[in-house]
CSV table of C-alpha atoms (C1' of nucleotides) in Angstrom, one decimal:
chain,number,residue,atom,x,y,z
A,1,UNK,CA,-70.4,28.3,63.4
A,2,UNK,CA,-69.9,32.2,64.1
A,3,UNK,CA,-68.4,30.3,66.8
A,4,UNK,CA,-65.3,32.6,68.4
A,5,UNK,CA,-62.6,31.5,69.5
A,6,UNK,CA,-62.7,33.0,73.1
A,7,UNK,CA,-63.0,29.6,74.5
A,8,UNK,CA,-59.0,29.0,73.4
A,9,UNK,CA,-58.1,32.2,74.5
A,10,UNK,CA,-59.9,31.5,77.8
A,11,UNK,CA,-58.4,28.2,78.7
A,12,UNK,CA,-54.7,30.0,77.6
A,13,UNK,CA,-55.2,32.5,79.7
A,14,UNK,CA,-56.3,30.4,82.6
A,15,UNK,CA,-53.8,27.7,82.0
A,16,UNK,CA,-51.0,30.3,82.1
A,17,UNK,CA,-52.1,31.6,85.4
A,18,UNK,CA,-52.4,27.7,86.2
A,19,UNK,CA,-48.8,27.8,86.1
A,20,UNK,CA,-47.9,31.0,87.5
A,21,UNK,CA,-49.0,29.9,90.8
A,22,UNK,CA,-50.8,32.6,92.1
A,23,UNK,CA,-48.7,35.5,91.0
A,24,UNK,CA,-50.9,38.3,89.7
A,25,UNK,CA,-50.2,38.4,85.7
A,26,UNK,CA,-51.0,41.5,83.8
A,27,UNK,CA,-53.4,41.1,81.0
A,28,UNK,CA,-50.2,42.6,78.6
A,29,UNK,CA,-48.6,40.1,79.1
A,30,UNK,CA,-51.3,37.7,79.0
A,31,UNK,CA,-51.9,39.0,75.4
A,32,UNK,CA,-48.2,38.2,74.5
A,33,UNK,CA,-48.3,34.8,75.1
A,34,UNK,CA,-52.0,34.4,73.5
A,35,UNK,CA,-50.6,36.5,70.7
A,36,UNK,CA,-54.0,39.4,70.9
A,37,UNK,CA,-54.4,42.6,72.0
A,38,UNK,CA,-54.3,43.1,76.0
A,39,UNK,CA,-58.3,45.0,75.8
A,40,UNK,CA,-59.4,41.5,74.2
A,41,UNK,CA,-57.2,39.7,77.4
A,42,UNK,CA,-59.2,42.4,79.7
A,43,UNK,CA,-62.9,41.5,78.3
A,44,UNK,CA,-62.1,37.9,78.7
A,45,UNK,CA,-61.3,38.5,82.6
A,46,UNK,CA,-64.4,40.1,82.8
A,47,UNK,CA,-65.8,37.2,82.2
A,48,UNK,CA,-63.7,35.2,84.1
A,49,UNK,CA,-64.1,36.9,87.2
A,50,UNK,CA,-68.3,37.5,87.0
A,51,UNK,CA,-67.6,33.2,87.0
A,52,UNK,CA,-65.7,33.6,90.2
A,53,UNK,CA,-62.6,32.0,88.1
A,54,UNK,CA,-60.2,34.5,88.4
A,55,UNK,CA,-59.7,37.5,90.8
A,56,UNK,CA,-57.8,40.7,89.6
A,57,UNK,CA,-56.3,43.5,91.1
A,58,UNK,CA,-55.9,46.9,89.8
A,59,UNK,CA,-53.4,49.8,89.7
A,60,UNK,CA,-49.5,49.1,89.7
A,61,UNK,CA,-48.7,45.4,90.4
A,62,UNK,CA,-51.3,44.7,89.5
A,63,UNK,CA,-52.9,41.4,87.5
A,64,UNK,CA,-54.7,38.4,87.5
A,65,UNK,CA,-54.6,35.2,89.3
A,66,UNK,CA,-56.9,31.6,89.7
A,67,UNK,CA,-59.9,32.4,92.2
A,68,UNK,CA,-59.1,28.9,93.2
A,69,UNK,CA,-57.0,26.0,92.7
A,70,UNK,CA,-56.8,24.5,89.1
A,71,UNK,CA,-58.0,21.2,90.4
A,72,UNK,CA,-61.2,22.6,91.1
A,73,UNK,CA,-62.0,24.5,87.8
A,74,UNK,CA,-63.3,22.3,84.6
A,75,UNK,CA,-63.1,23.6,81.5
A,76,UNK,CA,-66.8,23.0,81.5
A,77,UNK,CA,-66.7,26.0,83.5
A,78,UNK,CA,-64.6,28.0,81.8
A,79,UNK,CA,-66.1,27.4,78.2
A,80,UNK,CA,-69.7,28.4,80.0
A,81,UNK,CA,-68.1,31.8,81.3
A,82,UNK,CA,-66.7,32.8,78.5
A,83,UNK,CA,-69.1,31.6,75.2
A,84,UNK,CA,-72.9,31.7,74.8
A,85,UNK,CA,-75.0,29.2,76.4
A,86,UNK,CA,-76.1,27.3,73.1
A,87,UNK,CA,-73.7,26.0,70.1
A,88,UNK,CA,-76.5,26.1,67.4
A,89,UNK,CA,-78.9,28.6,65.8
A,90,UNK,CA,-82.3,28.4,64.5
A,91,UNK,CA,-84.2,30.1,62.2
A,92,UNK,CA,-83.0,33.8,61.4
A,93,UNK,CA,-86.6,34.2,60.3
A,94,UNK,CA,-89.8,32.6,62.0
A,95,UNK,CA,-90.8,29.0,59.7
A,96,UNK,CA,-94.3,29.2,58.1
A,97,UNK,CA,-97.1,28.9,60.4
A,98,UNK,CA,-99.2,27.1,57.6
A,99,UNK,CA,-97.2,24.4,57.4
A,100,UNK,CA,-97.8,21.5,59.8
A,101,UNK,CA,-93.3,21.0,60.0
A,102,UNK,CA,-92.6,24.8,60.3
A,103,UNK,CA,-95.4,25.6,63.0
A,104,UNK,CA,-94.2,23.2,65.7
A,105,UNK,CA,-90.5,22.1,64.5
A,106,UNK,CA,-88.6,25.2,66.7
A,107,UNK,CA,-89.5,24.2,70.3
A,108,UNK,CA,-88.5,20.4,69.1
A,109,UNK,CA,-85.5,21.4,67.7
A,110,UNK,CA,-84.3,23.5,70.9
A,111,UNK,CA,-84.7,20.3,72.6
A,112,UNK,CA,-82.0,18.4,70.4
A,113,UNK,CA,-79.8,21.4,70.7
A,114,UNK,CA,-79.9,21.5,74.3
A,115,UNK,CA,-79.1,17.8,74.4
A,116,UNK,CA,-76.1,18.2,72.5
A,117,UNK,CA,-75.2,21.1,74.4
A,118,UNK,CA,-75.3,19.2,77.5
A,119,UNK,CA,-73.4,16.6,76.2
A,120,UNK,CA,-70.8,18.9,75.6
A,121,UNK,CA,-70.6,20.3,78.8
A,122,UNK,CA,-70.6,16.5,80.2
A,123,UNK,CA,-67.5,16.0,78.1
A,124,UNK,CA,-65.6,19.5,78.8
A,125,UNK,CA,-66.5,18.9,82.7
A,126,UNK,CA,-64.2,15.4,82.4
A,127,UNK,CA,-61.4,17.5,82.3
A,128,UNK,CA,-59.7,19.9,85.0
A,129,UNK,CA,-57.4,22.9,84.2
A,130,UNK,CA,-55.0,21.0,86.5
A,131,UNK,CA,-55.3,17.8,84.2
A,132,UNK,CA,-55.3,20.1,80.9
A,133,UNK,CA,-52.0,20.8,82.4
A,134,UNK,CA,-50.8,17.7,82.6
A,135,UNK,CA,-51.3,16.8,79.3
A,136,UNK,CA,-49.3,20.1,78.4
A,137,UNK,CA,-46.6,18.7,80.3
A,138,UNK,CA,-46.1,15.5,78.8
A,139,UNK,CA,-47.9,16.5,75.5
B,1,UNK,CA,-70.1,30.0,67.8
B,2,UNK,CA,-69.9,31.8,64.2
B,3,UNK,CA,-72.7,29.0,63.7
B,4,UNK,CA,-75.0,28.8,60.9
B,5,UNK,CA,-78.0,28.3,61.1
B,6,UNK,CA,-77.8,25.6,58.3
B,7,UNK,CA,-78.3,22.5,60.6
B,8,UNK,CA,-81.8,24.1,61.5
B,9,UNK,CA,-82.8,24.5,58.1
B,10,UNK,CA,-81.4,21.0,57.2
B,11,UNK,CA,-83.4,19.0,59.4
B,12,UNK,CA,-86.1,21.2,58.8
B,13,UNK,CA,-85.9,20.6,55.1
B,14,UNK,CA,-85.5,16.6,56.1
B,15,UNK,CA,-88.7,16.2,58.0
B,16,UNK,CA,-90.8,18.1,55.7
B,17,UNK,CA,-89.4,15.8,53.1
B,18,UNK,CA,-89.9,12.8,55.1
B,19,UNK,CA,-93.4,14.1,55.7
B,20,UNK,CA,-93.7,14.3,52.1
B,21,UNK,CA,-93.5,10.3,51.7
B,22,UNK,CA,-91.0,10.7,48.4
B,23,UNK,CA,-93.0,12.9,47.0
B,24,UNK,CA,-90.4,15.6,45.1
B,25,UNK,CA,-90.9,19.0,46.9
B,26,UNK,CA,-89.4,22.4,45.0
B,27,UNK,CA,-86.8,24.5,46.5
B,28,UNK,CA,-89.6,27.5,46.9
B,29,UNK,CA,-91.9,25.1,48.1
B,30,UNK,CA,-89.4,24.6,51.0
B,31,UNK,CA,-87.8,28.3,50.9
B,32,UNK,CA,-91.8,29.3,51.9
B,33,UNK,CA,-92.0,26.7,55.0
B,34,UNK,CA,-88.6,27.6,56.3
B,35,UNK,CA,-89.0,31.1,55.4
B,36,UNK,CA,-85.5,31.4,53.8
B,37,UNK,CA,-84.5,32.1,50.1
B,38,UNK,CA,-85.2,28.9,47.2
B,39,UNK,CA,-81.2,29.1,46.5
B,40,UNK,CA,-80.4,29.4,50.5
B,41,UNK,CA,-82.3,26.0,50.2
B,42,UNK,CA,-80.9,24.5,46.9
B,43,UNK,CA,-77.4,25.2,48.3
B,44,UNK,CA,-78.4,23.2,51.0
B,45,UNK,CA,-79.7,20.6,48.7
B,46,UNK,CA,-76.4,20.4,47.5
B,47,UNK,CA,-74.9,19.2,50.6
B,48,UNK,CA,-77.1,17.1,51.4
B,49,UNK,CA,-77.1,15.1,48.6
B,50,UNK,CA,-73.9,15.2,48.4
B,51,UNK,CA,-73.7,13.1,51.3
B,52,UNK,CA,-76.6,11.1,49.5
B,53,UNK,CA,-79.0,11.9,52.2
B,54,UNK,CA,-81.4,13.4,49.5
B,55,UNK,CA,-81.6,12.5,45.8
B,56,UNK,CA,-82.8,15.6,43.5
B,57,UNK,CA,-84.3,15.9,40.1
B,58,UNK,CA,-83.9,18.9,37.4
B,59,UNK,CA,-86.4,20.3,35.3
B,60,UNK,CA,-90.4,20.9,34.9
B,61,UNK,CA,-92.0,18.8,38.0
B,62,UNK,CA,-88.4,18.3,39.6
B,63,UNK,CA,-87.6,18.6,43.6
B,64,UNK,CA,-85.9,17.0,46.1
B,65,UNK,CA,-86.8,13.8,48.4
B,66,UNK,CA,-85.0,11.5,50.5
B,67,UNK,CA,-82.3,9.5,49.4
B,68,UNK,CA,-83.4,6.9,52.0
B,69,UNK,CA,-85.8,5.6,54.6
B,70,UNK,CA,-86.1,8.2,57.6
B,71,UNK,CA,-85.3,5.2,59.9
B,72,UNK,CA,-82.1,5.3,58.5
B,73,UNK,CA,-80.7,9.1,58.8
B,74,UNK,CA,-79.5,10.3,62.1
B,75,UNK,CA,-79.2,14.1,62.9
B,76,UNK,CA,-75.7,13.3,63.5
B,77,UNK,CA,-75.4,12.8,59.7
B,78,UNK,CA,-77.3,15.6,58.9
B,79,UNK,CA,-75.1,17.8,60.8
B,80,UNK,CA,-71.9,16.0,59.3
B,81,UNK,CA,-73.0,17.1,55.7
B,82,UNK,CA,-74.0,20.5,56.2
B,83,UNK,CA,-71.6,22.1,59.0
B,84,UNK,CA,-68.2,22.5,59.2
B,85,UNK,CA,-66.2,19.6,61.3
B,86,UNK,CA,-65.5,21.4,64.5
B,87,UNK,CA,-67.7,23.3,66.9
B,88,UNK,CA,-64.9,25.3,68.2
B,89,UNK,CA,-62.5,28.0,66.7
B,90,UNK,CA,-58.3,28.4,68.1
B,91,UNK,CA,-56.5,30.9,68.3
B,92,UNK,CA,-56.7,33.2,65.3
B,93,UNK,CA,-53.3,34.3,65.5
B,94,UNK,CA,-50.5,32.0,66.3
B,95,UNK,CA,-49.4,31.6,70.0
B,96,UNK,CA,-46.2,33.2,71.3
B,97,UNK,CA,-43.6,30.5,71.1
B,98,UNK,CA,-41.6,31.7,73.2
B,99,UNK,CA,-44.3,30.8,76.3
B,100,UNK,CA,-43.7,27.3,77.5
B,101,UNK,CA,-48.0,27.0,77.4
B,102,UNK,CA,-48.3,29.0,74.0
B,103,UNK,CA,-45.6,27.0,72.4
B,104,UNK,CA,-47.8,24.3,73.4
B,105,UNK,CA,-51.1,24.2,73.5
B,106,UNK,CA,-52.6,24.3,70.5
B,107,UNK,CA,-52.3,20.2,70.4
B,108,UNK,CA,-53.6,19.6,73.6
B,109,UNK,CA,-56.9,22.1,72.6
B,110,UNK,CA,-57.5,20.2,69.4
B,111,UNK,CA,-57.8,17.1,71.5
B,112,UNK,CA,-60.0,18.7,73.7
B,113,UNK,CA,-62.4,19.9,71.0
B,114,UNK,CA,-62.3,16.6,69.0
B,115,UNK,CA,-63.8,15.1,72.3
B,116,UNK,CA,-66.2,17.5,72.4
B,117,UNK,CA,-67.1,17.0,68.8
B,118,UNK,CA,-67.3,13.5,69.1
B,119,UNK,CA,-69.9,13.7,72.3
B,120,UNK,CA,-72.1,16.3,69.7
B,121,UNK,CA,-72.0,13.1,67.3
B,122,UNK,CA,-73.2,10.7,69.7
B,123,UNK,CA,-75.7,13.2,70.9
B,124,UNK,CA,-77.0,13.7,67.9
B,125,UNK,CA,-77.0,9.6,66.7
B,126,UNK,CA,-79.7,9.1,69.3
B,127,UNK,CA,-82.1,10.5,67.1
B,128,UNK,CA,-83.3,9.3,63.7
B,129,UNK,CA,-85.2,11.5,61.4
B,130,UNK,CA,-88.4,9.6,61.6
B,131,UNK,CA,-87.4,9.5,65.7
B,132,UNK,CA,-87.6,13.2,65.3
B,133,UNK,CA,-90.7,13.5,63.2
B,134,UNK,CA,-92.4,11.3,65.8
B,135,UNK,CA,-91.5,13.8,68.4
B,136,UNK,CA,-92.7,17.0,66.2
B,137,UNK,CA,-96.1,15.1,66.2
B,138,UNK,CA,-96.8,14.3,69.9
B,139,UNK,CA,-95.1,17.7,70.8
C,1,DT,C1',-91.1,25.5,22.2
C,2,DA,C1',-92.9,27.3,26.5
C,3,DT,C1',-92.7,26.2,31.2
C,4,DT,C1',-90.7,24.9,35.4
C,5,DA,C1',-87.4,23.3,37.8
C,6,DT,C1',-82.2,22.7,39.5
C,7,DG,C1',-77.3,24.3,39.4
C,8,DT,C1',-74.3,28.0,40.0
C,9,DA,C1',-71.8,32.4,39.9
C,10,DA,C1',-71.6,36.9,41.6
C,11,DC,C1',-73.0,40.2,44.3
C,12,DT,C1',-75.1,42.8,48.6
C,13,DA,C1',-76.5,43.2,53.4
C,14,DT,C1',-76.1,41.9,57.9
C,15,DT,C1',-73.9,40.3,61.9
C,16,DA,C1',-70.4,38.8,65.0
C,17,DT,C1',-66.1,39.4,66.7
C,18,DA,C1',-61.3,40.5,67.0
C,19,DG,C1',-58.6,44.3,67.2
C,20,DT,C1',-57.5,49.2,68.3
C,21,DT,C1',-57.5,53.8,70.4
C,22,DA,C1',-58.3,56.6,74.1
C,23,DC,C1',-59.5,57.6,78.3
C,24,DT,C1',-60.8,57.1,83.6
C,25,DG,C1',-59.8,55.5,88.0
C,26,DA,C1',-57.1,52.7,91.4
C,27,DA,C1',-53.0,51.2,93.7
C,28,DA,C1',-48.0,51.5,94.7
C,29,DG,C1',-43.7,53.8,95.5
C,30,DG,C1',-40.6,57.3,95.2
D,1,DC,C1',-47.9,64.7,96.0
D,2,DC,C1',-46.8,62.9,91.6
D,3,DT,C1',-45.5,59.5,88.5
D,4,DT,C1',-46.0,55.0,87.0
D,5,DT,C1',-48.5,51.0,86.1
D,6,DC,C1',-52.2,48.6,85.9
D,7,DA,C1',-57.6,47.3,85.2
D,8,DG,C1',-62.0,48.9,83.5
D,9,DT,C1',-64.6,50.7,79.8
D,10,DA,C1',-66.6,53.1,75.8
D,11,DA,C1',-66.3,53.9,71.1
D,12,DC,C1',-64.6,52.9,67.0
D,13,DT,C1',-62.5,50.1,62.8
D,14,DA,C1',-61.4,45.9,60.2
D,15,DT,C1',-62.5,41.5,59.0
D,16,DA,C1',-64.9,37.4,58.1
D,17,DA,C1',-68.8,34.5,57.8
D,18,DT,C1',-73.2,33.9,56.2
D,19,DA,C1',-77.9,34.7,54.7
D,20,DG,C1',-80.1,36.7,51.2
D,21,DT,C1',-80.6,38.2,46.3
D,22,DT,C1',-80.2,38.6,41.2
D,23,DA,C1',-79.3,36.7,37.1
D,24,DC,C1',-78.5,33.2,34.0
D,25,DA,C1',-77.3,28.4,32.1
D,26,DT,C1',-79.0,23.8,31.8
D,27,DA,C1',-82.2,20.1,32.1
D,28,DA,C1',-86.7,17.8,31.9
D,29,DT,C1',-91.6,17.8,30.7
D,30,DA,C1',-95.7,18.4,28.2
DNA sequence: TATTATGTAACTATTATAGTTACTGAAAGG
DNA sequence: CCTTTCAGTAACTATAATAGTTACATAATA
């Protein structure tokens, strides 16, 4: 896995503006509470905001907020805006063509690995940022 | 995803052993199909049978073949022997505890990710090895 | 005893990503 | 205006993971 970890910082970030109702939050402070650098906080809002989850303003007062409530985002959502669409990698290097396994495995195993990836997004989509809040409450 | 590309050369390396009827097969006889290096592979090997998925002999005429019908492996259990336990990575750096979410969180995430993880498994028990060499032939 | 294979340590190269610095441009308020 | 405070962004550094490689010990076979 040269899996990141964006997807925790992500749901962070958004859970904190979950609970900061609407008031813009600036992305240094946003990088307190994650405990990161406010440029990484910035990139991620990028991201965030291309999804339509978050809206920012610039210059003094500035910040970010939820682009809507948090009963209508799934972390589904978030973990596709933030992190590349598939959790696996194939082969760095193309498999033999002479071999009857190596010739026709990739576009087989691309189908298992979008399975799985749909499975996680089923799972992820379960769960609301307003209900990933709840359970913060009464962890 | 830091991920590896080791699950694809696993189940690579598992159908052409399967394909291989018990026949032992030589690291560089797998290294050349998968187009990878024979210790890339024997490291693999390793894990594998580790996880007693393959059984491996040393010396002059040596190889590797499968500890087990194909009917019996899942990719699910490939994956478990080869790649690390969870999909997803947290926070590098410790949240600030001072934030009601920060000081929180990191629970509630692992929960989330061990749901996710769970879902890959099931995913990826739907499909036996010899299930997956089926499809590889009627691609 | 020569050959062929696994097992394994140690190293290099590559790649991804978090983190950092430095700057531009936008909004707000004196 | 002009200063301050913020997002946006490019360019760079540091770090970590991993594939690939080299080299060698050990085991089995003929």
């Amino acid at each position: 896995m040269a899996e990141s970890c964006r997807f925790a910082f992500a749901v962070h970030v958004m859970a904190v503006l979950a609970a900061c109702q609407g008031d813009l939050c600036s992305s240094t402070m946003l990088a307190r509470t994650v405990n990161t650098h406010p440029v990484v906080i910035r990139r991620l809002l990028l991201d965030l905001r291309a999804a339509r989850l978050v809206a920012t303003e610039r210059g003094a007062g500035g910040g970010a907020r939820l682009g809507r409530p948090a009963t209508g985002i799934t972390l589904a959502q978030i973990y596709a805006a933030v992190e590349a669409p598939c959790l696996f990698r194939t082969h760095p290097g193309q498999p033999a063509k002479f071999c009857p396994i190596g010739c026709r495995i990739v576009p087989v195993l691309d189908r298992v690995f979008a399975r799985a990836n749909r499975a996680v997004a089923r799972e992820l989509g379960r769960l609301t940022l307003a209900g990933f809040l709840r359970q913060l409450r009464h962890d």
